[in-house]
C-alpha positions as CSV (number, residue, x, y, z in Angstrom):
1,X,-8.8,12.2,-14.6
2,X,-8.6,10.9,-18.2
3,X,-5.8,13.3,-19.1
4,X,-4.0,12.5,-15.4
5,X,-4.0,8.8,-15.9
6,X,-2.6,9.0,-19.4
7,X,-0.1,11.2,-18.3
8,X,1.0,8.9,-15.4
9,X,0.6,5.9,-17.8
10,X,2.9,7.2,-20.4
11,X,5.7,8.0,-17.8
12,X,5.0,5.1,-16.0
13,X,6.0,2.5,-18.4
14,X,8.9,5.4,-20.2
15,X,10.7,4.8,-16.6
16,X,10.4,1.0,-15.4
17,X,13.7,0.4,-15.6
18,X,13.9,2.3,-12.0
19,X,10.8,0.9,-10.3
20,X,10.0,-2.3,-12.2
21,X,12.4,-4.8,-10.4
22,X,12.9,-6.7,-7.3
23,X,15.6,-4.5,-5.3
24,X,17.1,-7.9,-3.4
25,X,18.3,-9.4,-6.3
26,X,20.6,-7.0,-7.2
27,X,24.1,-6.9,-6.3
28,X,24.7,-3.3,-8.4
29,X,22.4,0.0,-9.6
30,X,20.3,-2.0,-13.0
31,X,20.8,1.5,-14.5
32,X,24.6,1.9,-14.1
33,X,25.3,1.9,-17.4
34,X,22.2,4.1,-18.7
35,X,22.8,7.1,-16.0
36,X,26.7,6.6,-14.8
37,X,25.9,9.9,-12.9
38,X,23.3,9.3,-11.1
39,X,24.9,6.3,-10.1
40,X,27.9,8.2,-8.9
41,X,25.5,10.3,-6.9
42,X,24.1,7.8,-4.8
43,X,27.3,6.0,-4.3
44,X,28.1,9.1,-2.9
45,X,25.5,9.5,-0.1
46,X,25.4,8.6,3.3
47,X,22.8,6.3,4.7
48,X,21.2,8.7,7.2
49,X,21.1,11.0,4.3
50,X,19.2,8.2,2.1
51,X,16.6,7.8,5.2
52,X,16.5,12.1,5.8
53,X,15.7,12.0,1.6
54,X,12.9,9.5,1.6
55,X,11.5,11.5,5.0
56,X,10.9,14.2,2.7
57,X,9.7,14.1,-0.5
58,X,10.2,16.8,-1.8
59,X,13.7,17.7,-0.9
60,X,14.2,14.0,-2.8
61,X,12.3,15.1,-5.7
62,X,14.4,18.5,-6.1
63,X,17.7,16.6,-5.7
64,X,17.0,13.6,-8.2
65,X,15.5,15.7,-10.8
66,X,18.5,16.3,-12.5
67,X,19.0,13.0,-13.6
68,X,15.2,11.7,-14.0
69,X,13.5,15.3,-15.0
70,X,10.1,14.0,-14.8
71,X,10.3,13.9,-11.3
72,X,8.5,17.0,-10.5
73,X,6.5,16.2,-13.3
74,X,5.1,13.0,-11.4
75,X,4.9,15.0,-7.9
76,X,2.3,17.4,-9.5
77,X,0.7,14.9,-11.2
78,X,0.0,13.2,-7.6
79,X,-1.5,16.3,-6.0
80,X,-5.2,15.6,-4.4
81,X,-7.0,18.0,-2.6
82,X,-7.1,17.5,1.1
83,X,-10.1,17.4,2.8
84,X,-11.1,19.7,5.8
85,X,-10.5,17.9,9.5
86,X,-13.4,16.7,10.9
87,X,-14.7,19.0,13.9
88,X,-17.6,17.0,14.8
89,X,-18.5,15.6,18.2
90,X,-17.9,11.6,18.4
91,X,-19.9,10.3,21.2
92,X,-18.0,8.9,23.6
93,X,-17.2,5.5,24.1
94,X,-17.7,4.3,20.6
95,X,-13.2,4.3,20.3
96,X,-13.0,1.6,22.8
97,X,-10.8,-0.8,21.4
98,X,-9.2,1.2,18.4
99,X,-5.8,2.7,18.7
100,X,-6.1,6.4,18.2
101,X,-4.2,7.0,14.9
102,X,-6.9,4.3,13.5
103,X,-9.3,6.3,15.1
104,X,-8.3,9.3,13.9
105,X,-8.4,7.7,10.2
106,X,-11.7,6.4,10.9
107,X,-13.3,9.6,12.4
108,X,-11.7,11.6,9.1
109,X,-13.0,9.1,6.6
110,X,-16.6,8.8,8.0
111,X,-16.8,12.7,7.8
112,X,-15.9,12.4,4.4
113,X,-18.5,10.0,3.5
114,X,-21.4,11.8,5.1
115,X,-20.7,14.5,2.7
116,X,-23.6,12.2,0.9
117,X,-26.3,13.0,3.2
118,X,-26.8,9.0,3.1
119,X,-28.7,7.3,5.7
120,X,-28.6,3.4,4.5
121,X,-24.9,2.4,4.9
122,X,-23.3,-1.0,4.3
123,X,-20.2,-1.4,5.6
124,X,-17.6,-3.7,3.3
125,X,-15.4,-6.2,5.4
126,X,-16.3,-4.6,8.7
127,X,-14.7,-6.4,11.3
128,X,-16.1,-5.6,14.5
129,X,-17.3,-2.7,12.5
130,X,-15.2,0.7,13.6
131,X,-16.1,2.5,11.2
132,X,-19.8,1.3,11.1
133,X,-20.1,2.4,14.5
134,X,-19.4,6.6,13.9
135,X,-21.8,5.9,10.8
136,X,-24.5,4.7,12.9
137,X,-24.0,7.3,15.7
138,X,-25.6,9.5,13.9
139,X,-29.5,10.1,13.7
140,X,-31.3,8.7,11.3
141,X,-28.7,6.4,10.5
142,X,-29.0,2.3,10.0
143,X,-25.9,0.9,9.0
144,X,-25.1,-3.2,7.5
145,X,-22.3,-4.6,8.7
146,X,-20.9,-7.2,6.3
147,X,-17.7,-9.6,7.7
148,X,-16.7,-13.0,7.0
149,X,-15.6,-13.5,10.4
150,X,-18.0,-15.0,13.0
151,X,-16.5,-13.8,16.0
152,X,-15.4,-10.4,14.8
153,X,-20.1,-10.5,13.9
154,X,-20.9,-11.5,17.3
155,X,-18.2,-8.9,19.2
156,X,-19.6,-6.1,17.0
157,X,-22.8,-7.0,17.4
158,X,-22.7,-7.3,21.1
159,X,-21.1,-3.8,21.0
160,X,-23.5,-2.0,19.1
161,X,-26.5,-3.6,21.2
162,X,-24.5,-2.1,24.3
163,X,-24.7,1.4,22.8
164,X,-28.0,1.1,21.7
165,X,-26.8,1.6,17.8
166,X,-28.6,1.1,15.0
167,X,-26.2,-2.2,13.4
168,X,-26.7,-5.4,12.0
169,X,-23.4,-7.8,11.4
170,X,-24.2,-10.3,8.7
171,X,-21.4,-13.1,8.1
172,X,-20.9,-13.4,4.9
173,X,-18.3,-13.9,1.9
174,X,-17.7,-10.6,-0.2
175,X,-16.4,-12.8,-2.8
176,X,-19.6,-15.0,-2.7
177,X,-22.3,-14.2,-5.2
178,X,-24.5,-14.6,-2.4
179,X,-23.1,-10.9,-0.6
180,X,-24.8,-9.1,-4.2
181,X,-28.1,-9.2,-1.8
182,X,-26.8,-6.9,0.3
183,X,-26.0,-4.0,-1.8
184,X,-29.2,-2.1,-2.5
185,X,-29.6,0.9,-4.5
186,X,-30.5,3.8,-1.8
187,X,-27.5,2.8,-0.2
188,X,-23.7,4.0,0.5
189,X,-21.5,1.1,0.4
190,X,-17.9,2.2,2.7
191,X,-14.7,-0.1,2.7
192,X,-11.4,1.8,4.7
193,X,-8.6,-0.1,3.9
194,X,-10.0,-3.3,2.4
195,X,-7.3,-5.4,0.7
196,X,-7.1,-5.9,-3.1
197,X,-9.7,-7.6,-4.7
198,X,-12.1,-7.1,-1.7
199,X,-12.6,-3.5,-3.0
200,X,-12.3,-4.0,-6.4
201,X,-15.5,-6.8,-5.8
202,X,-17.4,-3.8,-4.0
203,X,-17.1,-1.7,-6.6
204,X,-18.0,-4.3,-9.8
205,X,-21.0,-4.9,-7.2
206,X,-22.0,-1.4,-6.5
207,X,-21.8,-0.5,-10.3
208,X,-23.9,-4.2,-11.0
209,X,-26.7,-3.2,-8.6
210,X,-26.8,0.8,-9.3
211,X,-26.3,1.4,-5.5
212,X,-26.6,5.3,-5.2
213,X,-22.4,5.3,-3.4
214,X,-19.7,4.1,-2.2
215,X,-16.8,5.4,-0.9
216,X,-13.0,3.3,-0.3
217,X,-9.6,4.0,0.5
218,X,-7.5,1.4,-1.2
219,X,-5.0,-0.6,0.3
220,X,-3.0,-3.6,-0.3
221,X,-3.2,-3.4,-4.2
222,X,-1.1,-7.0,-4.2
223,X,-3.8,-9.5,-2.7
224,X,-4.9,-10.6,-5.9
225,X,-6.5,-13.8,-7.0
226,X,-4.7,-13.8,-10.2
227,X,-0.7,-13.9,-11.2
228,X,-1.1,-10.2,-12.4
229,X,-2.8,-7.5,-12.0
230,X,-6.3,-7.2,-14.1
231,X,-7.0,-3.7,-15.2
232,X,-10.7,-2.2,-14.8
233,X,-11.1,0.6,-17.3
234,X,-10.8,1.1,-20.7
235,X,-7.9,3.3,-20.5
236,X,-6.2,0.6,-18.0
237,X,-7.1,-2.4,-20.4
238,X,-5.1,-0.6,-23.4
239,X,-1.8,0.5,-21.2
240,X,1.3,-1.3,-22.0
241,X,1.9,-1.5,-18.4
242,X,2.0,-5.3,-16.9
243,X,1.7,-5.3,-13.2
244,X,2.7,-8.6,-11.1
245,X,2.5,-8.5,-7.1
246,X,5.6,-7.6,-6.9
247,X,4.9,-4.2,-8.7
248,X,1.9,-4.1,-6.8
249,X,3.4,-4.7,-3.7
250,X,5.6,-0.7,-4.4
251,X,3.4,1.6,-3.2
252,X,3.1,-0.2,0.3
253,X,6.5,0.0,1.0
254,X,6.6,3.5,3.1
255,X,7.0,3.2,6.8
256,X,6.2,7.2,7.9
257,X,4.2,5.6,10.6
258,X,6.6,3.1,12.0
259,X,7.9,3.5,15.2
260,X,12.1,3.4,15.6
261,X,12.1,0.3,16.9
262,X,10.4,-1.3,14.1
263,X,12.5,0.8,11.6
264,X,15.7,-0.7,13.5
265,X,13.9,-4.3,13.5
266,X,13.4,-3.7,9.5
267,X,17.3,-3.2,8.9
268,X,18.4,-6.0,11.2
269,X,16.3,-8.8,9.1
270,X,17.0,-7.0,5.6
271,X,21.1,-6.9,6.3
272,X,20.5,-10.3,7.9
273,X,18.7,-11.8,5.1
274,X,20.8,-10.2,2.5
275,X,24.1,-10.9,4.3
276,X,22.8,-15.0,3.9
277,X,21.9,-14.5,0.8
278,X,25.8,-13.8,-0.7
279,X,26.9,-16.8,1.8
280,X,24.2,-18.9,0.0
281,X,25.5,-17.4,-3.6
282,X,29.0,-18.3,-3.2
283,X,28.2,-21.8,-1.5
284,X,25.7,-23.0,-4.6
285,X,27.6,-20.8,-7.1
286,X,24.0,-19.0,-8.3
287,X,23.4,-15.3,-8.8
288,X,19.9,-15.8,-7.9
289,X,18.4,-14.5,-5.0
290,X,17.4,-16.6,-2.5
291,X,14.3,-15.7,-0.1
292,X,14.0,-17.7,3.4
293,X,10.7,-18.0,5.2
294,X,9.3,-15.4,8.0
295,X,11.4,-14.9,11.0
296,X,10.1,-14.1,14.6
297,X,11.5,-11.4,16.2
298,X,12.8,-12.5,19.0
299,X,15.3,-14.8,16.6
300,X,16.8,-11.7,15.4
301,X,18.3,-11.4,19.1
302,X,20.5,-14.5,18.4
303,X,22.5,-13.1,16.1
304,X,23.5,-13.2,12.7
305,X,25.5,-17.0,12.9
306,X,22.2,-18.0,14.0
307,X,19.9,-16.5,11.4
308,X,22.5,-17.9,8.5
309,X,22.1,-21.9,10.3
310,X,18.4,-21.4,11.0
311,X,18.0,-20.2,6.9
312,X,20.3,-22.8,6.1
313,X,18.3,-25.5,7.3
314,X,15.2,-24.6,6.3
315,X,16.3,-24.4,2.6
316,X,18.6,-27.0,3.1
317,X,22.1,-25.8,2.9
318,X,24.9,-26.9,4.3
319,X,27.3,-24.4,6.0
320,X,31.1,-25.0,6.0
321,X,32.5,-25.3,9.0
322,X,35.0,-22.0,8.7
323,X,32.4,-20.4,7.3
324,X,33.8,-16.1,8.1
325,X,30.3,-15.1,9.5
326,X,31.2,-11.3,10.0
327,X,32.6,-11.5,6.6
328,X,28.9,-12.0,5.3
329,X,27.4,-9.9,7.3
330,X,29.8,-6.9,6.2
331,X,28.3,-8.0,3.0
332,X,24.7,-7.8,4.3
333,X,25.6,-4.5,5.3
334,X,26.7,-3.4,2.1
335,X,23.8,-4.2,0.4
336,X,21.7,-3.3,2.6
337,X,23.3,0.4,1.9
338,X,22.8,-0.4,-2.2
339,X,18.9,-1.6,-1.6
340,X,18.5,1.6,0.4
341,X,19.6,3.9,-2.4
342,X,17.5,1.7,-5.0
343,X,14.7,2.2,-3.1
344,X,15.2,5.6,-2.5
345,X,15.0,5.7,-6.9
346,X,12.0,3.8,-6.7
347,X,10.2,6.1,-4.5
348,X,10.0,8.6,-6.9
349,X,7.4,6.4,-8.4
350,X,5.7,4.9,-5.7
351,X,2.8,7.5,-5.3
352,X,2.4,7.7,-9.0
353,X,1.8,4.0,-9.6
354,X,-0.2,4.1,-6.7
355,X,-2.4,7.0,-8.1
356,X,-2.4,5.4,-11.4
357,X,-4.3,2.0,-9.4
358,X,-6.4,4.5,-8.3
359,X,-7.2,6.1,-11.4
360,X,-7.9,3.3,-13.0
361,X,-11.0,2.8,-10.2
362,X,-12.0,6.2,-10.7
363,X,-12.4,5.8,-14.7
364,X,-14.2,2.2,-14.1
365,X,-16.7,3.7,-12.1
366,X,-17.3,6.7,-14.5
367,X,-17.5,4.7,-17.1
368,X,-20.3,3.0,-14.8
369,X,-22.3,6.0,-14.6
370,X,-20.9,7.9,-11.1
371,X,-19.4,11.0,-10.5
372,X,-15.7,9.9,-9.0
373,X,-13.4,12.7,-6.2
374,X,-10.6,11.7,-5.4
375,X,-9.1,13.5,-2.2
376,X,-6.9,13.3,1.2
377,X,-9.2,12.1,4.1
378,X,-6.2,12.1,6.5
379,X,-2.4,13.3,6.8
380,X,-0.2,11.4,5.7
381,X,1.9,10.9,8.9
382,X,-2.0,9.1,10.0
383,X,-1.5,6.7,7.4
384,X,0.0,6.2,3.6
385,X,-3.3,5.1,2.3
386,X,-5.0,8.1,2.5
387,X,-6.4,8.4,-0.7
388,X,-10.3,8.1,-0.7
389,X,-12.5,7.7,-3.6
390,X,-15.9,8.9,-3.5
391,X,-18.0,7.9,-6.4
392,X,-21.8,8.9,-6.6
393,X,-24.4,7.7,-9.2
394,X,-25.0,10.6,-11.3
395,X,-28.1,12.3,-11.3
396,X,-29.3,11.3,-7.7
């Protein structure tokens, strides 16, 4: 791990001039001038065959070596072992309410946790506690649900009376000093898919109290309390890398589990919001980018005229009357096509900075006194996230 994270770190922070950098502010390649070729490459490519490159990563990797050679480099570097799928019986009834590729993550994470032989579990941000309810299907087992919601507490609760399982929901802040009560130390602490701090605050917990596990997958890596991000480990602490949300934001932008019609959705609003963004440009004579609020949906239908008055107004612009709308959104286009290609650059480096957040977990809580796996719980075509870290106290 120590060698792996300082591998990753050094290439990492050699290479940010191709991941570091918000991709809608830019109306050309930032490294045009550094790699000319490479530049000429992905003018050169098709959109479909930008979307058929990031579909497979490998194929990507093979092609764009020969202008960033470190690419393979970073691939092997990212390799986990994948864990066995789970073949054990799930009693029935306890999926009611969970769609089944969530189900599927949750079934393959819990058989991962058991692993521990634990029998105490408390499960981190629960909600109406999913995952706590495989945990406590099985004998023995006594699981505490901790959620800050009320309702999500009393709809979990109610279902694990019905099913006779062995549950308690407790409402409760993690970020209150107050939820350190409920971490003991014969205890396995499990969080799929909390957000950001929420599992960072597990762990400094778990590591506080000595609690014998825990197990997470990590997700959302941007919701932070602070401006940037705050390293854990020693070897973290000392990197020359500086993280803001907006780096940490990189490794959540894959869709491999998005449906077409949210993939068309997603290039509607990005040529739509680009395409305003050059009318807005060439109206306040700025070379700033210019971001505009949420959008529903169903606005999308009206058009692009309508998106550009609808943005205007909210960041109060003023449209010319003969303003060409089809002219800017030829423009949108366009750079939705150089965006695209950026991003196709930058995901060379998504699942490296990802693994490198990772690491730096991993080495906090070895340098707490836990033995630390790192593995796939799931596919990937399940879910992105998939990593899961399993750390033990050592010698128990």
């Amino acid at each position: 791990m120590h060698r792996r994270f300082s591998t990753l770190d050094s290439l990492l922070f050699e290479s940010r001039v191709f991941w570091q950098h918000s991709l809608y502010h830019y109306l050309d390649f930032p490294w045009r001038e550094q790699l000319p070729e490479l530049c000429e490459w992905l003018d050169s490519q098709t959109l479909q065959h930008v979307i058929d490159l990031k579909n497979n990563p490998d194929q990507l990797t093979n092609e764009i070596s020969q202008w960033i050679p470190y690419a393979k480099q970073l691939r092997d570097l990212c390799e986990l072992p994948d864990l066995p799928t789970s073949n054990k019986e799930v009693r029935r009834g306890l999926d009611v309410g969970v769609p089944g590729r969530k189900w599927h993550q949750i079934n393959e994470f819990a058989a991962a946790a058991e692993q521990s032989g634990s029998e105490n579990w408390l499960e981190w941000c629960a909600g109406k506690g999913y995952l706590g309810r495989l945990l406590a299907s099985r004998p023995t087992s006594t699981v505490t649900s901790l959620e800050i919601q009320a309702q999500l507490c009393t709809d979990g609760q109610a279902f694990a009376n019905e099913q006779s399982l062995d549950m308690t929901f407790i409402e409760a802040d993690a970020f209150s000093s107050s939820s350190l009560q409920y971490i003991q130390e014969k205890q396995h602490a499990v969080a799929l898919h909390a957000c950001g701090d929420l599992h960072v605050t597990l762990l400094k917990k778990v590591a506080e109290v000595r609690s014998e596990a825990v197990s997470i997958s990590p997700c959302c890596y941007h919701l932070i309390q602070t401006e940037h991000y705050q390293p854990l480990s020693y070897e973290a602490k000392a990197s020359l890398l500086r993280l803001d949300k907006q780096d940490l934001r990189l490794p959540l932008q894959e869709t491999v589990t998005a449906g077409q019609r949210t993939v068309q959705h997603r290039i509607q609003e990005v040529t739509y919001r680009l395409g305003f963004d050059s009318l807005q440009r060439a109206i306040n004579q700025s070379s700033c980018y210019l971001p505009v609020p949420s959008i529903k949906k169903s606005q999308l239908s009206e058009g692009f005229s309508a998106f550009c008055l609808w943005a205007a107004n909210k960041k109060g612009i003023t449209l010319p009357d003969d303003t060409d709308f089809s002219y800017w959104l030829k423009c949108g286009e366009q750079r939705f096509e150089l965006v695209e290609k950026m991003d196709l650059v930058q995901q060379v480096f998504k699942r490296p900075l990802e693994l490198w957040l990772v690491l730096d977990r991993a080495l906090f809580m070895k340098e707490k006194g836990y033995e630390v796996q790192l593995d796939h719980f799931c596919e990937r075509e399940y879910t992105p996230r998939n990593i899961l870290l399993r750390a033990r106290l050592a010698n128990k």
